């Protein structure tokens, strides 16, 4: 038969397929989220997220040693177990888990490690919301002050970059100003610029003990039905001075990743969140899917959609098990 084109010629064997592959992954693009607490000798695996643990500073150092050997040198740190209060006082304390962990990691590994910190107060408020709560409402402008104080505390402890995940209006500008006014103009901002009010954060909230006691986050996180607004949110953060933009969650929002990528010159990250991770883990443990194949298929999807940076709990498996 005479065919003008035979696309299968480019799929003949793995050498050919690799030559024409449109998407390539590199270990440089991965960021590993980790949960830190105070104390010592803590390494508690989280039931909802197999393979993910809480670490105290001493066990964290041991784990990071292994991660560096695998080529994982960018962490996103979350604090757990700090004292909760109405106005999240411990979120700006140098004694809290995250600043303590940063100082310890810096002392051990210096600048071999790039440290990004999540900035949000939901794990530090008694009510579990991501800002100041008054009369059942999360107030925007008063929340900016506590968020920028928290960002400054992380910068003072030695963070390279802060990542606000609260979705208050104007927080990138407020944090940028606070950091600059205090001599931290080299500390970057990776904004959770387009963050949806998603059911995929379920396992995380168990890990971080950060569920809202009443109500939900729909008054500040984005409506899952909105794609145009998703772009608007990211472009606002670009204007406010974000260095890196982010879409979260990732898998159900590949269209959003692609659209933002087409409208910004900034690097774009995606966050492959806890629920996405746990679903894959549980399905693999049940023997329903091949874990390596399905994880890599997801990673390629993020990259193909336009993500430059992938934040994922899977990266340790990917690199230690040679999946890439
Ligand atoms: C805090 C925060 C959340 C996540 C990252 N930062 C939870 C939330 O907004 O409820 C989710 C991460 C994950 O699910 O892996 N605001
Ligand atoms: Zn929050």
CSV table of C-alpha atoms and ligand atoms in Angstrom, one decimal:
chain,number,residue,atom,x,y,z
A,1,UNK,CA,0.0,0.0,0.0
A,2,UNK,CA,1.2,3.5,-0.8
A,3,UNK,CA,0.9,5.8,2.1
A,4,UNK,CA,2.4,9.3,2.1
A,5,UNK,CA,3.0,9.3,5.8
A,6,UNK,CA,3.7,6.4,8.2
A,7,UNK,CA,4.0,7.9,11.7
A,8,UNK,CA,4.9,4.4,13.0
A,9,UNK,CA,8.3,4.7,11.4
A,10,UNK,CA,9.3,7.1,14.2
A,11,UNK,CA,8.2,4.5,16.8
A,12,UNK,CA,10.3,1.6,15.4
A,13,UNK,CA,12.4,1.0,18.4
A,14,UNK,CA,13.4,2.6,21.7
A,15,UNK,CA,16.4,4.4,20.2
A,16,UNK,CA,14.2,6.1,17.6
A,17,UNK,CA,11.5,6.8,20.1
A,18,UNK,CA,13.9,8.5,22.5
A,19,UNK,CA,15.4,10.6,19.6
A,20,UNK,CA,12.1,12.1,18.7
A,21,UNK,CA,10.6,12.3,22.2
A,22,UNK,CA,9.1,15.8,22.7
A,23,UNK,CA,9.3,15.8,26.4
A,24,UNK,CA,12.3,15.0,28.6
A,25,UNK,CA,12.5,15.0,32.4
A,26,UNK,CA,15.5,16.0,34.5
A,27,UNK,CA,16.1,15.6,38.2
A,28,UNK,CA,16.7,19.3,38.3
A,29,UNK,CA,13.0,20.1,37.8
A,30,UNK,CA,11.8,18.3,40.9
A,31,UNK,CA,11.0,19.7,44.3
A,32,UNK,CA,10.4,17.4,47.3
A,33,UNK,CA,7.8,18.4,49.9
A,34,UNK,CA,8.7,17.4,53.5
A,35,UNK,CA,7.0,17.7,56.9
A,36,UNK,CA,9.0,18.9,59.8
A,37,UNK,CA,8.3,19.0,63.5
A,38,UNK,CA,10.3,19.8,66.7
A,39,UNK,CA,11.8,17.4,69.1
A,40,UNK,CA,14.2,14.5,68.3
A,41,UNK,CA,14.1,10.9,66.9
A,42,UNK,CA,10.7,11.5,65.2
A,43,UNK,CA,10.2,9.6,62.0
A,44,UNK,CA,6.5,8.9,61.8
A,45,UNK,CA,5.1,7.5,58.6
A,46,UNK,CA,1.8,9.1,57.7
A,47,UNK,CA,-0.9,6.4,57.2
A,48,UNK,CA,-2.7,8.3,54.4
A,49,UNK,CA,0.5,8.9,52.5
A,50,UNK,CA,2.6,5.7,52.3
A,51,UNK,CA,6.3,6.6,52.2
A,52,UNK,CA,5.8,10.2,53.6
A,53,UNK,CA,6.9,11.0,57.1
A,54,UNK,CA,7.1,13.6,59.8
A,55,UNK,CA,10.7,14.4,60.7
A,56,UNK,CA,12.4,16.1,63.6
A,57,UNK,CA,15.6,18.0,62.8
A,58,UNK,CA,17.9,15.1,63.6
A,59,UNK,CA,16.1,12.5,61.5
A,60,UNK,CA,15.6,15.2,58.8
A,61,UNK,CA,19.3,15.7,58.5
A,62,UNK,CA,19.8,11.9,58.0
A,63,UNK,CA,17.1,11.7,55.4
A,64,UNK,CA,18.4,14.8,53.5
A,65,UNK,CA,21.8,13.2,53.3
A,66,UNK,CA,20.2,10.3,51.4
A,67,UNK,CA,18.2,12.7,49.2
A,68,UNK,CA,21.2,14.7,48.2
A,69,UNK,CA,23.0,11.5,47.1
A,70,UNK,CA,20.0,10.8,44.8
A,71,UNK,CA,20.2,14.3,43.4
A,72,UNK,CA,17.3,15.8,45.2
A,73,UNK,CA,18.5,19.2,46.4
A,74,UNK,CA,15.3,21.3,46.5
A,75,UNK,CA,12.9,20.9,49.4
A,76,UNK,CA,9.5,22.5,50.2
A,77,UNK,CA,9.2,22.5,54.0
A,78,UNK,CA,5.9,22.4,55.9
A,79,UNK,CA,5.8,22.8,59.7
A,80,UNK,CA,3.6,20.5,61.8
A,81,UNK,CA,2.8,20.4,65.5
A,82,UNK,CA,3.5,24.0,66.5
A,83,UNK,CA,1.3,25.7,69.0
A,84,UNK,CA,-2.0,26.8,67.6
A,85,UNK,CA,-3.7,30.1,68.5
A,86,UNK,CA,-6.4,32.4,67.2
A,87,UNK,CA,-3.9,34.6,65.3
A,88,UNK,CA,-1.2,32.0,64.5
A,89,UNK,CA,1.4,33.6,66.7
A,90,UNK,CA,3.8,30.6,66.5
A,91,UNK,CA,3.9,31.0,62.7
A,92,UNK,CA,6.4,33.9,63.0
A,93,UNK,CA,8.4,32.4,65.8
A,94,UNK,CA,12.1,31.4,65.3
A,95,UNK,CA,11.5,28.6,67.7
A,96,UNK,CA,8.9,26.9,65.5
A,97,UNK,CA,9.6,23.8,63.5
A,98,UNK,CA,10.3,25.3,60.1
A,99,UNK,CA,12.9,28.0,61.2
A,100,UNK,CA,14.5,25.4,63.5
A,101,UNK,CA,14.8,22.9,60.6
A,102,UNK,CA,16.1,25.5,58.3
A,103,UNK,CA,19.0,26.5,60.6
A,104,UNK,CA,19.9,22.9,61.2
A,105,UNK,CA,19.9,22.0,57.5
A,106,UNK,CA,21.9,25.1,56.7
A,107,UNK,CA,24.5,24.2,59.3
A,108,UNK,CA,24.8,20.7,57.9
A,109,UNK,CA,24.6,21.2,54.2
A,110,UNK,CA,25.2,24.9,53.5
A,111,UNK,CA,24.2,26.0,50.1
A,112,UNK,CA,24.1,22.5,48.6
A,113,UNK,CA,20.5,22.5,49.6
A,114,UNK,CA,17.9,24.9,48.2
A,115,UNK,CA,15.2,25.5,50.8
A,116,UNK,CA,11.7,26.7,49.9
A,117,UNK,CA,9.1,27.1,52.7
A,118,UNK,CA,5.4,26.9,52.6
A,119,UNK,CA,3.9,30.2,54.0
A,120,UNK,CA,0.3,29.7,55.3
A,121,UNK,CA,-1.2,29.8,58.7
A,122,UNK,CA,-3.8,27.0,58.6
A,123,UNK,CA,-1.5,24.6,60.6
A,124,UNK,CA,-1.0,27.4,63.2
A,125,UNK,CA,-4.5,28.7,63.8
A,126,UNK,CA,-7.0,27.0,66.2
A,127,UNK,CA,-9.7,27.4,63.6
A,128,UNK,CA,-7.6,25.9,60.8
A,129,UNK,CA,-8.2,28.7,58.3
A,130,UNK,CA,-5.5,30.2,56.2
A,131,UNK,CA,-5.9,33.8,57.6
A,132,UNK,CA,-7.5,35.9,60.3
A,133,UNK,CA,-11.0,34.7,61.1
A,134,UNK,CA,-13.6,37.1,62.5
A,135,UNK,CA,-17.3,36.3,62.7
A,136,UNK,CA,-16.9,33.3,60.4
A,137,UNK,CA,-15.2,35.4,57.7
A,138,UNK,CA,-11.5,35.1,56.7
A,139,UNK,CA,-10.4,38.8,56.6
A,140,UNK,CA,-8.1,39.5,53.7
A,141,UNK,CA,-6.0,42.6,54.6
A,142,UNK,CA,-5.4,41.7,58.3
A,143,UNK,CA,-4.2,38.3,57.1
A,144,UNK,CA,-1.5,39.9,54.9
A,145,UNK,CA,0.4,41.1,58.0
A,146,UNK,CA,0.7,37.7,59.6
A,147,UNK,CA,1.6,36.0,56.3
A,148,UNK,CA,4.4,38.5,55.6
A,149,UNK,CA,5.6,38.2,59.2
A,150,UNK,CA,5.8,34.4,58.7
A,151,UNK,CA,7.7,34.8,55.4
A,152,UNK,CA,10.1,37.2,57.1
A,153,UNK,CA,10.7,34.7,59.9
A,154,UNK,CA,11.6,32.0,57.3
A,155,UNK,CA,13.9,34.4,55.5
A,156,UNK,CA,15.7,35.3,58.7
A,157,UNK,CA,16.2,31.6,59.5
A,158,UNK,CA,17.8,31.2,56.1
A,159,UNK,CA,15.2,30.2,53.6
A,160,UNK,CA,16.1,30.7,49.9
A,161,UNK,CA,12.5,31.1,48.7
A,162,UNK,CA,9.1,31.4,50.3
A,163,UNK,CA,5.9,29.9,48.9
A,164,UNK,CA,2.7,31.5,50.0
A,165,UNK,CA,-0.2,29.0,49.7
A,166,UNK,CA,-3.0,31.0,51.4
A,167,UNK,CA,-4.7,32.6,48.4
A,168,UNK,CA,-5.3,36.0,50.1
A,169,UNK,CA,-5.5,38.9,47.6
A,170,UNK,CA,-2.3,41.0,47.5
A,171,UNK,CA,-0.1,38.6,49.5
A,172,UNK,CA,2.7,38.4,47.0
A,173,UNK,CA,3.1,42.2,47.0
A,174,UNK,CA,2.9,42.4,50.8
A,175,UNK,CA,5.5,39.6,51.3
A,176,UNK,CA,7.8,41.2,48.7
A,177,UNK,CA,7.6,44.6,50.4
A,178,UNK,CA,8.2,43.0,53.9
A,179,UNK,CA,11.2,41.0,52.7
A,180,UNK,CA,12.7,44.0,50.8
A,181,UNK,CA,12.2,46.4,53.7
A,182,UNK,CA,14.1,44.0,55.9
A,183,UNK,CA,17.1,43.4,53.7
A,184,UNK,CA,16.0,40.1,52.1
A,185,UNK,CA,15.7,41.2,48.5
A,186,UNK,CA,17.5,38.0,47.4
A,187,UNK,CA,14.8,35.7,48.9
A,188,UNK,CA,12.5,34.6,46.1
A,189,UNK,CA,8.7,34.1,46.0
A,190,UNK,CA,7.2,31.0,44.5
A,191,UNK,CA,3.6,31.8,44.6
A,192,UNK,CA,0.8,29.2,44.8
A,193,UNK,CA,-0.7,31.6,42.2
A,194,UNK,CA,-3.5,29.4,41.0
A,195,UNK,CA,-4.7,27.2,43.8
A,196,UNK,CA,-8.1,25.6,43.6
A,197,UNK,CA,-10.4,24.7,46.5
A,198,UNK,CA,-9.8,21.0,45.9
A,199,UNK,CA,-10.8,17.7,47.5
A,200,UNK,CA,-7.3,16.4,46.5
A,201,UNK,CA,-5.8,18.0,49.6
A,202,UNK,CA,-7.5,15.5,51.9
A,203,UNK,CA,-4.5,13.4,53.0
A,204,UNK,CA,-2.3,16.5,53.5
A,205,UNK,CA,-4.7,18.0,56.0
A,206,UNK,CA,-4.4,14.9,58.1
A,207,UNK,CA,-0.6,15.1,57.9
A,208,UNK,CA,-0.4,18.8,58.7
A,209,UNK,CA,-3.4,18.8,61.1
A,210,UNK,CA,-4.7,21.8,59.2
A,211,UNK,CA,-8.4,21.2,58.4
A,212,UNK,CA,-10.8,24.1,58.9
A,213,UNK,CA,-12.7,23.4,62.1
A,214,UNK,CA,-15.8,25.0,60.5
A,215,UNK,CA,-16.7,25.7,56.9
A,216,UNK,CA,-14.4,25.3,53.9
A,217,UNK,CA,-11.8,27.2,51.9
A,218,UNK,CA,-14.0,28.2,49.1
A,219,UNK,CA,-14.1,31.9,50.1
A,220,UNK,CA,-10.4,32.2,49.3
A,221,UNK,CA,-9.2,29.2,47.2
A,222,UNK,CA,-10.4,29.2,43.6
A,223,UNK,CA,-13.6,27.7,42.2
A,224,UNK,CA,-12.7,24.4,40.4
A,225,UNK,CA,-14.9,25.4,37.5
A,226,UNK,CA,-12.9,28.4,36.5
A,227,UNK,CA,-10.2,28.4,33.8
A,228,UNK,CA,-10.1,32.1,32.8
A,229,UNK,CA,-10.0,33.2,36.4
A,230,UNK,CA,-7.2,30.7,36.9
A,231,UNK,CA,-5.1,32.6,34.4
A,232,UNK,CA,-6.1,36.0,35.9
A,233,UNK,CA,-4.9,34.9,39.4
A,234,UNK,CA,-1.5,33.9,38.1
A,235,UNK,CA,-1.0,37.1,36.1
A,236,UNK,CA,-1.9,39.2,39.1
A,237,UNK,CA,0.9,37.4,41.1
A,238,UNK,CA,3.3,38.0,38.3
A,239,UNK,CA,2.6,41.7,38.4
A,240,UNK,CA,3.0,41.7,42.2
A,241,UNK,CA,6.5,40.4,41.8
A,242,UNK,CA,6.3,36.6,42.1
A,243,UNK,CA,9.4,34.8,40.7
A,244,UNK,CA,7.8,31.5,40.0
A,245,UNK,CA,4.1,30.7,39.4
A,246,UNK,CA,2.3,27.5,40.4
A,247,UNK,CA,-0.8,25.5,39.6
A,248,UNK,CA,-2.2,23.3,42.3
A,249,UNK,CA,-3.4,20.5,42.1
A,250,UNK,CA,-1.8,19.3,38.9
A,251,UNK,CA,-3.4,16.3,37.3
A,252,UNK,CA,-7.0,17.6,37.1
A,253,UNK,CA,-5.7,21.0,35.9
A,254,UNK,CA,-3.4,20.3,33.0
A,255,UNK,CA,-5.5,22.7,30.8
A,256,UNK,CA,-4.8,25.4,33.3
A,257,UNK,CA,-1.0,24.7,33.3
A,258,UNK,CA,-1.0,24.9,29.5
A,259,UNK,CA,-2.9,28.1,29.4
A,260,UNK,CA,-0.8,29.9,32.0
A,261,UNK,CA,2.4,28.7,30.4
A,262,UNK,CA,1.2,30.4,27.1
A,263,UNK,CA,0.7,33.7,28.9
A,264,UNK,CA,3.7,34.2,31.1
A,265,UNK,CA,7.4,34.4,30.8
A,266,UNK,CA,8.0,33.2,34.4
A,267,UNK,CA,8.9,29.6,35.2
A,268,UNK,CA,5.8,27.6,36.0
A,269,UNK,CA,5.6,24.9,38.7
A,270,UNK,CA,2.8,22.4,39.3
A,271,UNK,CA,2.0,20.7,42.6
A,272,UNK,CA,1.2,17.0,42.4
A,273,UNK,CA,-0.7,17.0,45.7
A,274,UNK,CA,-1.3,14.6,48.5
A,275,UNK,CA,-4.6,13.1,47.1
A,276,UNK,CA,-3.1,12.5,43.7
A,277,UNK,CA,-0.2,10.8,45.4
A,278,UNK,CA,-2.3,8.6,47.7
A,279,UNK,CA,-4.6,7.5,44.9
A,280,UNK,CA,-1.7,6.2,42.9
A,281,UNK,CA,-0.1,4.6,45.9
A,282,UNK,CA,-3.2,2.8,47.0
A,283,UNK,CA,-4.1,1.6,43.4
A,284,UNK,CA,-0.5,0.3,43.0
A,285,UNK,CA,-0.6,-1.5,46.4
A,286,UNK,CA,-3.9,-3.1,45.4
A,287,UNK,CA,-2.2,-4.4,42.2
A,288,UNK,CA,-4.5,-2.4,39.9
A,289,UNK,CA,-1.8,-0.4,38.2
A,290,UNK,CA,2.0,-0.5,37.7
A,291,UNK,CA,3.3,2.2,40.0
A,292,UNK,CA,6.5,3.1,38.0
A,293,UNK,CA,4.6,3.4,34.7
A,294,UNK,CA,1.7,5.4,36.1
A,295,UNK,CA,3.9,7.8,38.1
A,296,UNK,CA,6.1,8.5,35.0
A,297,UNK,CA,3.0,8.9,32.8
A,298,UNK,CA,1.8,11.6,35.2
A,299,UNK,CA,5.2,13.3,35.3
A,300,UNK,CA,5.4,13.4,31.5
A,301,UNK,CA,1.8,14.8,31.4
A,302,UNK,CA,2.8,17.7,33.7
A,303,UNK,CA,5.9,18.5,31.6
A,304,UNK,CA,4.0,18.1,28.3
A,305,UNK,CA,1.3,20.5,29.6
A,306,UNK,CA,4.0,23.1,30.3
A,307,UNK,CA,5.3,22.7,33.8
A,308,UNK,CA,8.9,23.6,34.2
A,309,UNK,CA,9.0,22.5,37.9
A,310,UNK,CA,7.2,19.6,39.4
A,311,UNK,CA,6.6,19.4,43.2
A,312,UNK,CA,5.9,15.8,44.0
A,313,UNK,CA,6.1,13.3,46.9
A,314,UNK,CA,7.0,10.7,44.2
A,315,UNK,CA,10.4,12.0,43.4
A,316,UNK,CA,12.3,9.9,46.0
A,317,UNK,CA,10.9,6.7,44.4
A,318,UNK,CA,11.5,8.0,40.9
A,319,UNK,CA,15.2,8.6,41.5
A,320,UNK,CA,16.0,5.8,44.0
A,321,UNK,CA,14.2,3.2,41.9
A,322,UNK,CA,15.6,4.4,38.6
A,323,UNK,CA,12.2,5.1,37.0
A,324,UNK,CA,13.4,8.0,35.0
B,1,LIG,C1,-1.8,25.0,53.1
B,1,LIG,C2,-1.5,24.0,52.1
B,1,LIG,C3,-2.2,22.9,51.7
B,1,LIG,C4,-1.4,22.2,50.7
B,1,LIG,C5,-0.2,22.9,50.6
B,1,LIG,N1,-0.3,24.0,51.5
B,1,LIG,C6,-3.6,22.5,52.1
B,1,LIG,C7,-4.8,23.3,51.9
B,1,LIG,O1,-4.7,24.4,51.3
B,1,LIG,O2,-5.8,22.9,52.4
B,1,LIG,C8,-1.8,21.0,50.0
B,1,LIG,C9,-0.7,20.1,49.7
B,1,LIG,C10,-1.1,18.7,49.4
B,1,LIG,O3,-2.3,18.3,49.4
B,1,LIG,O4,-0.2,17.9,49.1
B,1,LIG,N2,-2.6,26.1,52.7
B,2,LIG,ZN1,-3.5,27.3,54.5
